[in-house]
PDB file of C-alpha atoms in Angstrom:
ATOM      1  CA  MET A   6       6.704 -13.695   4.116  1.00 50.00           C
ATOM      2  CA  LYS A   7      10.052 -13.696   2.307  1.00 59.00           C
ATOM      3  CA  PRO A   8       9.364 -10.390   0.416  1.00 57.00           C
ATOM      4  CA  LEU A   9       8.275  -8.765   3.677  1.00 56.00           C
ATOM      5  CA  PHE A  10      11.477  -9.850   5.454  1.00 56.00           C
ATOM      6  CA  THR A  11      13.603  -8.632   2.527  1.00 58.00           C
ATOM      7  CA  LEU A  12      11.847  -5.250   2.550  1.00 55.00           C
ATOM      8  CA  LEU A  13      12.312  -4.803   6.300  1.00 56.00           C
ATOM      9  CA  LEU A  14      16.003  -5.751   6.051  1.00 57.00           C
ATOM     10  CA  LEU A  15      16.547  -3.297   3.174  1.00 58.00           C
ATOM     11  CA  ILE A  16      14.787  -0.486   5.047  1.00 56.00           C
ATOM     12  CA  THR A  17      16.867  -1.133   8.174  1.00 56.00           C
ATOM     13  CA  CYS A  18      20.158  -1.105   6.240  1.00 53.00           C
ATOM     14  CA  LEU A  19      19.296   2.055   4.328  1.00 55.00           C
ATOM     15  CA  SER A  20      18.204   3.874   7.471  1.00 53.00           C
ATOM     16  CA  LEU A  21      21.506   3.023   9.211  1.00 51.00           C
ATOM     17  CA  VAL A  22      23.535   4.243   6.232  1.00 50.00           C
ATOM     18  CA  ALA A  23      21.488   7.425   5.753  1.00 48.00           C
ATOM     19  CA  GLN A  24      21.026   8.275   9.422  1.00 50.00           C
ATOM     20  CA  ASP A  25      23.781  10.870   9.646  1.00 49.00           C
ATOM     21  CA  GLN A  26      23.685  12.091   6.047  1.00 53.00           C
ATOM     22  CA  TYR A  27      20.093  12.677   4.932  1.00 65.00           C
ATOM     23  CA  GLU A  28      16.676  13.511   6.306  1.00 86.00           C
ATOM     24  CA  ILE A  29      14.659  10.388   7.094  1.00 91.00           C
ATOM     25  CA  ARG A  30      10.924  10.106   7.673  1.00 94.00           C
ATOM     26  CA  ALA A  31       8.851   7.157   8.863  1.00 95.00           C
ATOM     27  CA  TYR A  32       5.112   6.811   8.402  1.00 96.00           C
ATOM     28  CA  THR A  33       2.238   4.492   9.167  1.00 96.00           C
ATOM     29  CA  GLY A  34      -1.477   4.681   8.643  1.00 97.00           C
ATOM     30  CA  ALA A  35      -4.737   3.160   7.496  1.00 97.00           C
ATOM     31  CA  ALA A  36      -5.137   2.361   3.806  1.00 96.00           C
ATOM     32  CA  PHE A  37      -8.408   2.130   1.910  1.00 94.00           C
ATOM     33  CA  GLY A  38      -8.262   0.642  -1.587  1.00 89.00           C
ATOM     34  CA  SER A  39     -10.751  -0.166  -4.326  1.00 85.00           C
ATOM     35  CA  ASN A  40     -10.867  -3.713  -5.731  1.00 78.00           C
ATOM     36  CA  LEU A  41      -9.023  -5.058  -2.677  1.00 79.00           C
ATOM     37  CA  ALA A  42     -11.703  -6.973  -0.797  1.00 75.00           C
ATOM     38  CA  VAL A  43     -14.556  -9.382  -1.491  1.00 71.00           C
ATOM     39  CA  GLY A  44     -17.899  -9.891   0.176  1.00 66.00           C
ATOM     40  CA  ASP A  45     -20.872 -12.219   0.029  1.00 60.00           C
ATOM     41  CA  SER A  46     -21.890 -12.243  -3.611  1.00 54.00           C
ATOM     42  CA  ASP A  47     -23.024 -14.481  -6.449  1.00 43.00           C
ATOM     43  CA  PHE A  48     -19.762 -14.561  -8.420  1.00 45.00           C
ATOM     44  CA  ALA A  49     -21.374 -16.480 -11.280  1.00 43.00           C
ATOM     45  CA  GLY A  50     -24.054 -13.806 -11.760  1.00 42.00           C
ATOM     46  CA  GLY A  51     -21.793 -11.002 -12.946  1.00 41.00           C
ATOM     47  CA  ASP A  52     -21.511  -9.154  -9.611  1.00 44.00           C
ATOM     48  CA  ARG A  53     -18.037 -10.165  -8.542  1.00 49.00           C
ATOM     49  CA  GLY A  54     -18.420  -8.434  -5.190  1.00 55.00           C
ATOM     50  CA  PHE A  55     -15.084  -6.613  -5.242  1.00 66.00           C
ATOM     51  CA  LYS A  56     -15.160  -3.627  -2.918  1.00 77.00           C
ATOM     52  CA  THR A  57     -13.018  -1.298  -0.825  1.00 83.00           C
ATOM     53  CA  GLY A  58     -10.452  -3.123   1.273  1.00 87.00           C
ATOM     54  CA  ILE A  59      -8.939  -1.882   4.521  1.00 92.00           C
ATOM     55  CA  GLY A  60      -5.291  -2.334   5.416  1.00 94.00           C
ATOM     56  CA  LEU A  61      -2.130  -0.864   6.902  1.00 96.00           C
ATOM     57  CA  ASN A  62       0.461   1.274   5.134  1.00 95.00           C
ATOM     58  CA  ALA A  63       4.001   1.776   6.489  1.00 96.00           C
ATOM     59  CA  GLY A  64       7.440   2.735   5.246  1.00 95.00           C
ATOM     60  CA  LEU A  65      10.474   4.980   5.278  1.00 94.00           C
ATOM     61  CA  GLU A  66      11.329   7.998   3.164  1.00 95.00           C
ATOM     62  CA  PHE A  67      14.882   9.189   2.391  1.00 92.00           C
ATOM     63  CA  PHE A  68      15.660  12.605   0.910  1.00 93.00           C
ATOM     64  CA  VAL A  69      18.330  12.351  -1.765  1.00 89.00           C
ATOM     65  CA  VAL A  70      18.382  16.106  -2.491  1.00 90.00           C
ATOM     66  CA  ASP A  71      16.312  19.009  -1.260  1.00 89.00           C
ATOM     67  CA  GLY A  72      12.690  18.457  -2.300  1.00 93.00           C
ATOM     68  CA  ILE A  73      13.203  14.976  -3.804  1.00 95.00           C
ATOM     69  CA  SER A  74      12.922  11.738  -1.849  1.00 95.00           C
ATOM     70  CA  VAL A  75      12.830   7.974  -2.293  1.00 95.00           C
ATOM     71  CA  ASN A  76      10.143   6.063  -0.429  1.00 94.00           C
ATOM     72  CA  LEU A  77      10.243   2.341   0.445  1.00 94.00           C
ATOM     73  CA  GLY A  78       7.048   0.955   1.874  1.00 95.00           C
ATOM     74  CA  MET A  79       4.335  -1.646   1.895  1.00 94.00           C
ATOM     75  CA  THR A  80       0.576  -1.771   2.087  1.00 93.00           C
ATOM     76  CA  LYS A  81      -0.977  -4.938   3.512  1.00 93.00           C
ATOM     77  CA  TYR A  82      -4.729  -5.434   3.166  1.00 90.00           C
ATOM     78  CA  PHE A  83      -6.637  -7.463   5.736  1.00 88.00           C
ATOM     79  CA  ARG A  84      -8.162 -10.732   4.656  1.00 82.00           C
ATOM     80  CA  SER A  85     -11.748 -10.463   3.491  1.00 79.00           C
ATOM     81  CA  GLY A  86     -14.159 -13.162   2.509  1.00 74.00           C
ATOM     82  CA  GLY A  87     -17.642 -14.518   2.290  1.00 68.00           C
ATOM     83  CA  ASN A  88     -19.760 -17.602   1.842  1.00 64.00           C
ATOM     84  CA  GLN A  89     -21.647 -17.595  -1.438  1.00 56.00           C
ATOM     85  CA  LEU A  90     -21.628 -19.123  -4.904  1.00 51.00           C
ATOM     86  CA  LEU A  91     -18.046 -18.809  -6.152  1.00 48.00           C
ATOM     87  CA  PHE A  92     -16.915 -19.363  -9.755  1.00 53.00           C
ATOM     88  CA  GLY A  93     -19.946 -21.584 -10.347  1.00 52.00           C
ATOM     89  CA  VAL A  94     -18.804 -24.382  -8.002  1.00 52.00           C
ATOM     90  CA  GLY A  95     -21.381 -24.020  -5.242  1.00 55.00           C
ATOM     91  CA  ASN A  96     -21.518 -22.608  -1.757  1.00 59.00           C
ATOM     92  CA  ARG A  97     -17.986 -22.279  -0.333  1.00 59.00           C
ATOM     93  CA  ASN A  98     -16.066 -20.126   2.112  1.00 71.00           C
ATOM     94  CA  TYR A  99     -13.530 -17.994   0.239  1.00 70.00           C
ATOM     95  CA  PHE A 100     -10.912 -15.419   1.215  1.00 76.00           C
ATOM     96  CA  TYR A 101      -8.945 -12.727  -0.562  1.00 78.00           C
ATOM     97  CA  GLU A 102      -5.846 -10.857   0.622  1.00 82.00           C
ATOM     98  CA  SER A 103      -3.248  -8.660  -1.041  1.00 86.00           C
ATOM     99  CA  LEU A 104       0.093  -6.964  -0.437  1.00 90.00           C
ATOM    100  CA  TYR A 105       1.785  -4.035  -2.199  1.00 92.00           C
ATOM    101  CA  ILE A 106       5.533  -3.431  -1.920  1.00 94.00           C
ATOM    102  CA  ASN A 107       6.280   0.086  -3.170  1.00 95.00           C
ATOM    103  CA  LEU A 108       9.365   1.965  -4.328  1.00 96.00           C
ATOM    104  CA  ASN A 109       8.291   5.554  -5.054  1.00 97.00           C
ATOM    105  CA  GLY A 110       9.981   8.814  -5.857  1.00 97.00           C
ATOM    106  CA  LYS A 111       8.414  11.958  -4.394  1.00 97.00           C
ATOM    107  CA  TYR A 112       8.799  15.523  -5.621  1.00 98.00           C
ATOM    108  CA  TYR A 113       7.826  18.161  -3.057  1.00 97.00           C
ATOM    109  CA  LEU A 114       6.119  21.319  -4.284  1.00 95.00           C
ATOM    110  CA  ASP A 115       6.541  24.636  -2.483  1.00 90.00           C
ATOM    111  CA  SER A 116       3.128  25.375  -0.953  1.00 85.00           C
ATOM    112  CA  GLY A 117       4.279  28.686   0.485  1.00 89.00           C
ATOM    113  CA  LEU A 118       3.027  27.577   3.917  1.00 93.00           C
ATOM    114  CA  ASP A 119       5.246  26.488   6.807  1.00 90.00           C
ATOM    115  CA  TRP A 120       2.621  24.065   8.118  1.00 94.00           C
ATOM    116  CA  LEU A 121       1.863  22.264   4.828  1.00 95.00           C
ATOM    117  CA  GLN A 122       3.985  20.169   2.453  1.00 95.00           C
ATOM    118  CA  THR A 123       2.565  18.783  -0.797  1.00 97.00           C
ATOM    119  CA  TYR A 124       4.081  16.300  -3.231  1.00 98.00           C
ATOM    120  CA  GLY A 125       3.566  14.228  -6.321  1.00 98.00           C
ATOM    121  CA  LEU A 126       4.743  10.624  -6.503  1.00 97.00           C
ATOM    122  CA  LEU A 127       5.701   8.140  -9.188  1.00 98.00           C
ATOM    123  CA  GLY A 128       7.058   4.668  -8.616  1.00 97.00           C
ATOM    124  CA  ILE A 129       6.957   0.940  -9.114  1.00 96.00           C
ATOM    125  CA  VAL A 130       5.009  -1.630  -7.142  1.00 94.00           C
ATOM    126  CA  ARG A 131       5.096  -5.398  -6.671  1.00 93.00           C
ATOM    127  CA  PHE A 132       1.555  -6.639  -6.116  1.00 88.00           C
ATOM    128  CA  THR A 133       0.681 -10.020  -4.615  1.00 86.00           C
ATOM    129  CA  SER A 134      -2.916 -11.218  -4.347  1.00 82.00           C
ATOM    130  CA  ASP A 135      -4.120 -14.546  -3.058  1.00 78.00           C
ATOM    131  CA  TYR A 136      -7.401 -16.449  -3.115  1.00 72.00           C
ATOM    132  CA  ARG A 137      -7.990 -19.247  -0.667  1.00 70.00           C
ATOM    133  CA  VAL A 138     -11.133 -21.243  -1.241  1.00 68.00           C
ATOM    134  CA  GLN A 139     -12.288 -23.777   1.307  1.00 68.00           C
ATOM    135  CA  GLY A 140     -13.416 -26.954  -0.367  1.00 54.00           C
ATOM    136  CA  GLU A 141     -12.665 -28.140  -3.873  1.00 50.00           C
ATOM    137  CA  PHE A 142      -9.961 -25.779  -5.152  1.00 52.00           C
ATOM    138  CA  SER A 143      -8.026 -22.577  -4.628  1.00 60.00           C
ATOM    139  CA  ARG A 144      -6.440 -20.038  -6.978  1.00 62.00           C
ATOM    140  CA  PRO A 145      -2.640 -19.725  -7.049  1.00 64.00           C
ATOM    141  CA  ALA A 146      -1.155 -16.464  -5.802  1.00 71.00           C
ATOM    142  CA  THR A 147      -0.797 -13.683  -8.366  1.00 78.00           C
ATOM    143  CA  ASN A 148       2.437 -11.637  -8.467  1.00 84.00           C
ATOM    144  CA  LYS A 149       2.630  -8.608 -10.746  1.00 87.00           C
ATOM    145  CA  ILE A 150       4.753  -5.499 -11.249  1.00 91.00           C
ATOM    146  CA  GLY A 151       3.131  -2.162 -12.019  1.00 92.00           C
ATOM    147  CA  LEU A 152       3.233   1.606 -11.581  1.00 95.00           C
ATOM    148  CA  ASN A 153       2.138   3.971  -8.819  1.00 96.00           C
ATOM    149  CA  ILE A 154       1.133   7.571  -9.515  1.00 97.00           C
ATOM    150  CA  GLY A 155      -0.318   9.914  -6.928  1.00 97.00           C
ATOM    151  CA  VAL A 156      -0.322  13.026  -4.770  1.00 98.00           C
ATOM    152  CA  GLY A 157      -0.059  13.703  -1.065  1.00 98.00           C
ATOM    153  CA  ALA A 158       0.048  16.301   1.670  1.00 97.00           C
ATOM    154  CA  ILE A 159       1.665  16.522   5.114  1.00 97.00           C
ATOM    155  CA  LEU A 160       0.211  18.752   7.804  1.00 96.00           C
ATOM    156  CA  ILE A 161       3.166  19.851   9.954  1.00 94.00           C
ATOM    157  CA  THR A 162       2.354  20.082  13.671  1.00 91.00           C
ATOM    158  CA  GLU A 163       4.331  21.367  16.645  1.00 80.00           C
ATOM    159  CA  ASP A 164       4.523  17.799  17.945  1.00 79.00           C
ATOM    160  CA  TRP A 165       6.825  15.133  16.581  1.00 78.00           C
ATOM    161  CA  TRP A 166       3.995  13.376  14.703  1.00 89.00           C
ATOM    162  CA  ASN A 167       2.565  14.968  11.570  1.00 96.00           C
ATOM    163  CA  LEU A 168      -0.624  14.140   9.649  1.00 97.00           C
ATOM    164  CA  LEU A 169      -0.215  12.418   6.253  1.00 97.00           C
ATOM    165  CA  VAL A 170      -2.884  12.206   3.535  1.00 98.00           C
ATOM    166  CA  GLU A 171      -2.082  10.424   0.249  1.00 98.00           C
ATOM    167  CA  TYR A 172      -3.872   9.216  -2.860  1.00 97.00           C
ATOM    168  CA  ARG A 173      -2.289   6.920  -5.421  1.00 96.00           C
ATOM    169  CA  TYR A 174      -3.414   4.800  -8.309  1.00 94.00           C
ATOM    170  CA  SER A 175      -1.676   1.417  -8.706  1.00 92.00           C
ATOM    171  CA  THR A 176      -1.883  -0.273 -12.089  1.00 90.00           C
ATOM    172  CA  PRO A 177      -1.411  -3.987 -11.326  1.00 83.00           C
ATOM    173  CA  HIS A 178      -4.399  -6.238 -10.878  1.00 69.00           C
ATOM    174  CA  GLY A 179      -4.991  -9.880 -10.141  1.00 59.00           C
ATOM    175  CA  ALA A 180      -5.294 -12.836 -12.500  1.00 52.00           C
ATOM    176  CA  GLN A 181      -8.452 -14.414 -13.895  1.00 52.00           C
ATOM    177  CA  ASP A 182     -11.490 -14.034 -11.605  1.00 51.00           C
ATOM    178  CA  THR A 183      -9.701 -11.441  -9.468  1.00 54.00           C
ATOM    179  CA  PRO A 184     -10.288  -7.672  -9.616  1.00 56.00           C
ATOM    180  CA  SER A 185      -9.899  -6.196 -13.093  1.00 64.00           C
ATOM    181  CA  GLY A 186      -8.182  -2.851 -13.532  1.00 73.00           C
ATOM    182  CA  GLY A 187      -5.925  -1.181 -11.001  1.00 83.00           C
ATOM    183  CA  SER A 188      -6.705   0.115  -7.529  1.00 88.00           C
ATOM    184  CA  SER A 189      -7.283   3.588  -6.139  1.00 91.00           C
ATOM    185  CA  ILE A 190      -5.587   3.718  -2.736  1.00 93.00           C
ATOM    186  CA  PHE A 191      -6.218   6.398  -0.109  1.00 96.00           C
ATOM    187  CA  THR A 192      -3.990   6.602   2.997  1.00 97.00           C
ATOM    188  CA  LEU A 193      -4.570   8.550   6.193  1.00 97.00           C
ATOM    189  CA  GLY A 194      -1.741   8.291   8.686  1.00 97.00           C
ATOM    190  CA  LEU A 195       1.000   9.733  10.849  1.00 96.00           C
ATOM    191  CA  LEU A 196       4.508  10.718   9.790  1.00 96.00           C
ATOM    192  CA  TYR A 197       7.563  11.131  11.994  1.00 94.00           C
ATOM    193  CA  MET A 198      10.536  13.280  10.927  1.00 91.00           C
ATOM    194  CA  PHE A 199      13.875  12.168  12.340  1.00 85.00           C
ATOM    195  CA  ASP A 200      16.249  14.940  13.383  1.00 70.00           C
TER     196      ASP A 200
END
């Protein structure tokens, strides 16, 4: 909860400072990520059951110069779980949840179209994952730092909301018995451009 509060406070302060000087954008949307959920599975049998997780993505974007922006945001995945053999200790209820706090730079490419903006992104991420196992034990939370790399597109509409589509790959992964490798994250959402 403390990292979330710190992020929200930082975003609020930066938006107040930048309000009259730079273009600001806010976005929110659904996030779908590989290796970010668990299901009913025999964890001791090699099938760890990691699958696509569903969550929410939100943040603010500040343009520092024309075509280059800094993006502060977070992606919170909903808790998932199951009730199967876990880590060889018998039948238990278990849960998995994760949070990404992102600081990305975006470089906008000229698409030649007034209604479409495309960009590449590169940034750093703080990843937190947590197992909670009902019964005999639970795993401690995992906190890691990693990289984000990705691409995105914004469909500009005549209304004040615009459609956002983004793909990024995040390198951090959990500790022992959590998903190995990074996560592919796809976001579909809405973006608002402040005047």
